[in-house]
Structure formats: C-alpha cells, structure tokens
Amino acid sequence: MNAAATLHVGATPSAPALVLRPWRMEDVATLVEVCKDSAVRHCTSIALNSGADGAQWVQAQQEGWAAGHRFGFAVLEAQPDVVHGQLAGNVVLKEVAPGKPSAEVGYWTAAHARGRGVAPRALETLTNWAFGTFGANGLKRLELLHQEDNLASCRVARKSGYEFDRVLPAAPPAFPLDGHLHIRHTDS
C-alpha cells in the first residue's frame, strides 16, 4: 500500500477535531520547533536540530509510505477557517508486512497539546485504520512499546485498549531503560 490516507477525528466538548495525514515538507519548520521539547527528546529517538534534520526525517516518513512498511501521520488540530491546523503530534504504524500478524505503533505529542486527549484519540484512529487496512493481509496484533518511566504513554496505551503484556529489558542505546510492551488484538 502506498496510497496516502488522511484520517479525521471528531471534536469533543473539550478538544478540537484532529486530522491525521502523511508528513509533508511544509511541516519541517514546525516539526523541528516541536522536537526541541525535552519530553519529546527523552521519550523518542528523534533528534532534530536543524531544518536539514527535519527534512531528512520527513523524507524518511515519505519513503516508508512509498515502500508500504511504515505509515507516519502528522496529527493536526483542525481549526475552523484555517487551511492547515496546528501540529499536535505524530502517530505511526511501522513494521507492516503482508502475512505478518503483528506491527508496531508509536506516537508523541507536542507540549501544547498534552493532557487534552490528543494522543489517545489519534492512536485509536490509527489503530482502527491499521486493522481495517491491513487485517485482510494478516494483521492481527498491534504492539506499543515505551520506556518504563513514561507514565503518560502507559495511560494513553490503556485508554486506547492496549493491554500491558510485560516489562522489556533495556536495550541501549535506543532503549536505555526497561520498557513496557502493550498489545491490542483485532478482536479487542
């Protein structure tokens, strides 16, 4: 699959609607700014220090779409009468392959959007899209990994129906601390 998808999440009484769409080069400046946040740097492997770093990262997301194995979405807060919403985060489906029963999901949220239900709503939408799009090709399970000290990610996982499975041992340098594995099955 290499046709780009745009997904929509309705507004709630306390939060605006969201649009999930593939990353674009026009997102680079905002992406680099959002990724300066220490929480994003601590909980992800993203180290974007310049526009060139941001462009390289966006290009890698686009290449993942084209190859059909990694599907990264910019999460935007939809705003009335605004063509482009404010960047609120990222969700990604990765390690997808025909006949492979599992894939991995990941996410991060911009500082200004935390605590407003952005991550669980975007993750739930990505989850439904993943099972709907790849279920016929054998996708039955989605895995979510986060560092053990990332309590917010644990809450997001649980809110989104990803059950805690086990503690994973640290694997430096990518995972310097022990982690949690959460799983969601198609029938959850």
mmCIF file of C-alpha atoms in Angstrom:
data_model
loop_
_atom_site.group_PDB
_atom_site.id
_atom_site.type_symbol
_atom_site.label_atom_id
_atom_site.label_comp_id
_atom_site.label_asym_id
_atom_site.label_seq_id
_atom_site.Cartn_x
_atom_site.Cartn_y
_atom_site.Cartn_z
ATOM 1 C CA MET A 1 0.000 0.000 0.000
ATOM 2 C CA ASN A 2 1.454 3.328 -0.966
ATOM 3 C CA ALA A 3 -1.631 5.488 -1.423
ATOM 4 C CA ALA A 4 -1.599 8.178 1.247
ATOM 5 C CA ALA A 5 -4.525 8.323 3.651
ATOM 6 C CA THR A 6 -5.996 11.236 5.560
ATOM 7 C CA LEU A 7 -7.913 10.353 8.707
ATOM 8 C CA HIS A 8 -10.336 12.532 10.654
ATOM 9 C CA VAL A 9 -11.183 12.535 14.359
ATOM 10 C CA GLY A 10 -14.259 14.419 15.544
ATOM 11 C CA ALA A 11 -14.132 17.202 18.099
ATOM 12 C CA THR A 12 -15.054 16.557 21.714
ATOM 13 C CA PRO A 13 -16.561 19.066 24.152
ATOM 14 C CA SER A 14 -13.045 19.814 25.437
ATOM 15 C CA ALA A 15 -10.840 19.290 22.372
ATOM 16 C CA PRO A 16 -10.844 20.254 18.697
ATOM 17 C CA ALA A 17 -11.165 17.844 15.805
ATOM 18 C CA LEU A 18 -7.968 16.215 14.580
ATOM 19 C CA VAL A 19 -6.654 15.497 11.111
ATOM 20 C CA LEU A 20 -4.079 12.746 10.632
ATOM 21 C CA ARG A 21 -2.221 12.995 7.342
ATOM 22 C CA PRO A 22 1.142 11.953 5.939
ATOM 23 C CA TRP A 23 4.038 14.253 6.749
ATOM 24 C CA ARG A 24 4.908 16.961 4.197
ATOM 25 C CA MET A 25 7.998 19.053 3.631
ATOM 26 C CA GLU A 26 5.975 22.125 4.599
ATOM 27 C CA ASP A 27 5.845 20.664 8.142
ATOM 28 C CA VAL A 28 9.622 20.788 8.666
ATOM 29 C CA ALA A 29 9.972 24.149 10.468
ATOM 30 C CA THR A 30 7.166 23.402 12.913
ATOM 31 C CA LEU A 31 8.379 19.829 13.385
ATOM 32 C CA VAL A 32 11.881 20.992 14.323
ATOM 33 C CA GLU A 33 10.444 23.519 16.784
ATOM 34 C CA VAL A 34 8.154 20.942 18.436
ATOM 35 C CA CYS A 35 11.036 18.453 18.693
ATOM 36 C CA LYS A 36 13.097 20.881 20.771
ATOM 37 C CA ASP A 37 10.882 19.893 23.711
ATOM 38 C CA SER A 38 12.839 17.846 26.249
ATOM 39 C CA ALA A 39 9.949 15.401 26.773
ATOM 40 C CA VAL A 40 9.832 14.563 23.046
ATOM 41 C CA ARG A 41 13.600 14.081 23.017
ATOM 42 C CA HIS A 42 13.534 11.913 26.140
ATOM 43 C CA CYS A 43 10.732 9.598 25.037
ATOM 44 C CA THR A 44 11.639 9.219 21.352
ATOM 45 C CA SER A 45 14.730 8.675 19.248
ATOM 46 C CA ILE A 46 14.080 11.885 17.328
ATOM 47 C CA ALA A 47 16.950 14.389 17.434
ATOM 48 C CA LEU A 48 16.100 17.147 15.004
ATOM 49 C CA ASN A 49 18.378 20.145 15.418
ATOM 50 C CA SER A 50 18.004 21.845 12.047
ATOM 51 C CA GLY A 51 15.811 22.205 9.021
ATOM 52 C CA ALA A 52 18.041 19.695 7.223
ATOM 53 C CA ASP A 53 17.456 17.138 10.004
ATOM 54 C CA GLY A 54 13.718 17.783 9.804
ATOM 55 C CA ALA A 55 13.662 17.431 6.023
ATOM 56 C CA GLN A 56 15.585 14.165 6.246
ATOM 57 C CA TRP A 57 13.116 12.840 8.856
ATOM 58 C CA VAL A 58 10.078 13.831 6.768
ATOM 59 C CA GLN A 59 11.673 12.257 3.695
ATOM 60 C CA ALA A 60 12.139 9.008 5.644
ATOM 61 C CA GLN A 61 8.432 9.094 6.566
ATOM 62 C CA GLN A 62 7.513 9.594 2.908
ATOM 63 C CA GLU A 63 9.795 6.739 1.855
ATOM 64 C CA GLY A 64 8.090 4.481 4.406
ATOM 65 C CA TRP A 65 4.726 5.232 2.815
ATOM 66 C CA ALA A 66 6.114 4.563 -0.658
ATOM 67 C CA ALA A 67 7.649 1.247 0.458
ATOM 68 C CA GLY A 68 4.445 0.239 2.250
ATOM 69 C CA HIS A 69 6.000 -0.725 5.582
ATOM 70 C CA ARG A 70 5.876 2.466 7.698
ATOM 71 C CA PHE A 71 2.973 4.901 7.843
ATOM 72 C CA GLY A 72 3.700 8.103 9.751
ATOM 73 C CA PHE A 73 0.957 10.673 10.267
ATOM 74 C CA ALA A 74 1.261 14.284 11.352
ATOM 75 C CA VAL A 75 -1.515 14.927 13.867
ATOM 76 C CA LEU A 76 -3.034 18.366 13.385
ATOM 77 C CA GLU A 77 -5.622 20.162 15.464
ATOM 78 C CA ALA A 78 -8.298 21.145 12.976
ATOM 79 C CA GLN A 79 -9.320 24.749 13.345
ATOM 80 C CA PRO A 80 -12.317 26.411 11.690
ATOM 81 C CA ASP A 81 -11.458 28.617 8.749
ATOM 82 C CA VAL A 82 -7.784 27.555 8.813
ATOM 83 C CA VAL A 83 -6.339 25.633 5.881
ATOM 84 C CA HIS A 84 -3.581 23.994 7.949
ATOM 85 C CA GLY A 85 -4.149 23.008 11.566
ATOM 86 C CA GLN A 86 -1.648 23.354 14.379
ATOM 87 C CA LEU A 87 0.787 20.444 14.708
ATOM 88 C CA ALA A 88 -0.205 18.463 17.804
ATOM 89 C CA GLY A 89 1.857 15.315 17.388
ATOM 90 C CA ASN A 90 2.701 12.196 15.447
ATOM 91 C CA VAL A 91 1.340 8.654 15.197
ATOM 92 C CA VAL A 92 2.991 5.879 13.244
ATOM 93 C CA LEU A 93 2.299 2.321 12.172
ATOM 94 C CA LYS A 94 5.568 0.508 11.490
ATOM 95 C CA GLU A 95 6.996 -2.871 10.609
ATOM 96 C CA VAL A 96 3.994 -3.750 8.422
ATOM 97 C CA ALA A 97 4.414 -6.666 6.017
ATOM 98 C CA PRO A 98 1.929 -8.852 4.112
ATOM 99 C CA GLY A 99 1.214 -12.018 6.083
ATOM 100 C CA LYS A 100 2.947 -10.720 9.200
ATOM 101 C CA PRO A 101 0.494 -10.956 12.123
ATOM 102 C CA SER A 102 1.897 -8.020 14.103
ATOM 103 C CA ALA A 103 3.064 -4.454 13.628
ATOM 104 C CA GLU A 104 4.118 -1.689 15.976
ATOM 105 C CA VAL A 105 2.521 1.663 16.741
ATOM 106 C CA GLY A 106 4.116 4.741 18.214
ATOM 107 C CA TYR A 107 3.249 8.334 18.975
ATOM 108 C CA TRP A 108 4.371 11.563 20.539
ATOM 109 C CA THR A 109 2.501 14.726 21.416
ATOM 110 C CA ALA A 110 3.603 18.356 21.193
ATOM 111 C CA ALA A 111 3.914 20.122 24.561
ATOM 112 C CA HIS A 112 0.962 22.451 23.927
ATOM 113 C CA ALA A 113 -1.348 19.506 23.140
ATOM 114 C CA ARG A 114 -0.583 17.243 26.102
ATOM 115 C CA GLY A 115 -3.316 16.429 28.586
ATOM 116 C CA ARG A 116 -6.083 17.171 26.088
ATOM 117 C CA GLY A 117 -6.789 13.677 24.784
ATOM 118 C CA VAL A 118 -4.872 14.127 21.524
ATOM 119 C CA ALA A 119 -2.698 11.005 21.810
ATOM 120 C CA PRO A 120 -5.452 8.513 22.735
ATOM 121 C CA ARG A 121 -7.819 9.860 20.080
ATOM 122 C CA ALA A 122 -5.123 9.797 17.377
ATOM 123 C CA LEU A 123 -3.922 6.340 18.454
ATOM 124 C CA GLU A 124 -7.453 4.916 18.411
ATOM 125 C CA THR A 125 -7.969 6.287 14.900
ATOM 126 C CA LEU A 126 -4.629 4.869 13.707
ATOM 127 C CA THR A 127 -5.461 1.504 15.307
ATOM 128 C CA ASN A 128 -8.824 1.264 13.556
ATOM 129 C CA TRP A 129 -7.255 2.296 10.248
ATOM 130 C CA ALA A 130 -4.437 -0.257 10.636
ATOM 131 C CA PHE A 131 -6.764 -3.182 11.339
ATOM 132 C CA GLY A 132 -9.198 -2.060 8.636
ATOM 133 C CA THR A 133 -6.474 -1.591 6.038
ATOM 134 C CA PHE A 134 -4.134 -4.497 6.812
ATOM 135 C CA GLY A 135 -6.350 -7.016 8.613
ATOM 136 C CA ALA A 136 -7.177 -8.853 5.381
ATOM 137 C CA ASN A 137 -3.409 -9.268 4.824
ATOM 138 C CA GLY A 138 -2.978 -10.996 8.174
ATOM 139 C CA LEU A 139 -2.530 -8.155 10.690
ATOM 140 C CA LYS A 140 -3.994 -9.406 13.978
ATOM 141 C CA ARG A 141 -1.959 -7.650 16.689
ATOM 142 C CA LEU A 142 -0.508 -4.198 17.303
ATOM 143 C CA GLU A 143 2.332 -3.667 19.751
ATOM 144 C CA LEU A 144 3.111 -0.459 21.608
ATOM 145 C CA LEU A 145 6.446 -0.020 23.395
ATOM 146 C CA HIS A 146 7.511 2.759 25.738
ATOM 147 C CA GLN A 147 10.135 3.359 28.383
ATOM 148 C CA GLU A 148 9.102 2.331 31.871
ATOM 149 C CA ASP A 149 9.398 5.906 33.173
ATOM 150 C CA ASN A 150 6.928 7.235 30.579
ATOM 151 C CA LEU A 151 3.766 7.113 32.683
ATOM 152 C CA ALA A 152 1.809 9.263 30.222
ATOM 153 C CA SER A 153 2.363 6.703 27.454
ATOM 154 C CA CYS A 154 1.175 3.959 29.791
ATOM 155 C CA ARG A 155 -2.072 5.896 30.374
ATOM 156 C CA VAL A 156 -2.531 6.509 26.635
ATOM 157 C CA ALA A 157 -1.997 2.807 25.905
ATOM 158 C CA ARG A 158 -4.600 1.747 28.458
ATOM 159 C CA LYS A 159 -7.123 4.372 27.334
ATOM 160 C CA SER A 160 -6.727 3.063 23.799
ATOM 161 C CA GLY A 161 -7.315 -0.594 24.702
ATOM 162 C CA TYR A 162 -3.665 -1.685 24.595
ATOM 163 C CA GLU A 163 -3.248 -4.150 27.445
ATOM 164 C CA PHE A 164 0.002 -4.348 29.387
ATOM 165 C CA ASP A 165 1.843 -7.522 28.375
ATOM 166 C CA ARG A 166 5.266 -7.445 30.030
ATOM 167 C CA VAL A 167 8.358 -5.486 31.011
ATOM 168 C CA LEU A 168 11.074 -5.454 28.364
ATOM 169 C CA PRO A 169 14.730 -5.228 29.428
ATOM 170 C CA ALA A 170 16.708 -2.132 28.488
ATOM 171 C CA ALA A 171 18.415 -2.262 25.085
ATOM 172 C CA PRO A 172 20.807 0.711 24.916
ATOM 173 C CA PRO A 173 21.255 2.983 23.116
ATOM 174 C CA ALA A 174 17.757 3.012 21.563
ATOM 175 C CA PHE A 175 16.051 1.906 24.806
ATOM 176 C CA PRO A 176 18.336 2.937 27.686
ATOM 177 C CA LEU A 177 15.732 1.973 30.315
ATOM 178 C CA ASP A 178 13.455 -1.003 30.814
ATOM 179 C CA GLY A 179 10.256 -0.682 28.818
ATOM 180 C CA HIS A 180 6.649 -1.781 28.716
ATOM 181 C CA LEU A 181 5.039 -3.783 25.935
ATOM 182 C CA HIS A 182 1.312 -3.218 25.434
ATOM 183 C CA ILE A 183 -0.719 -5.240 22.917
ATOM 184 C CA ARG A 184 -4.034 -4.788 21.171
ATOM 185 C CA HIS A 185 -5.666 -7.554 19.148
ATOM 186 C CA THR A 186 -8.149 -7.142 16.306
ATOM 187 C CA ASP A 187 -10.916 -8.553 18.482
ATOM 188 C CA SER A 188 -10.277 -6.106 21.370
#
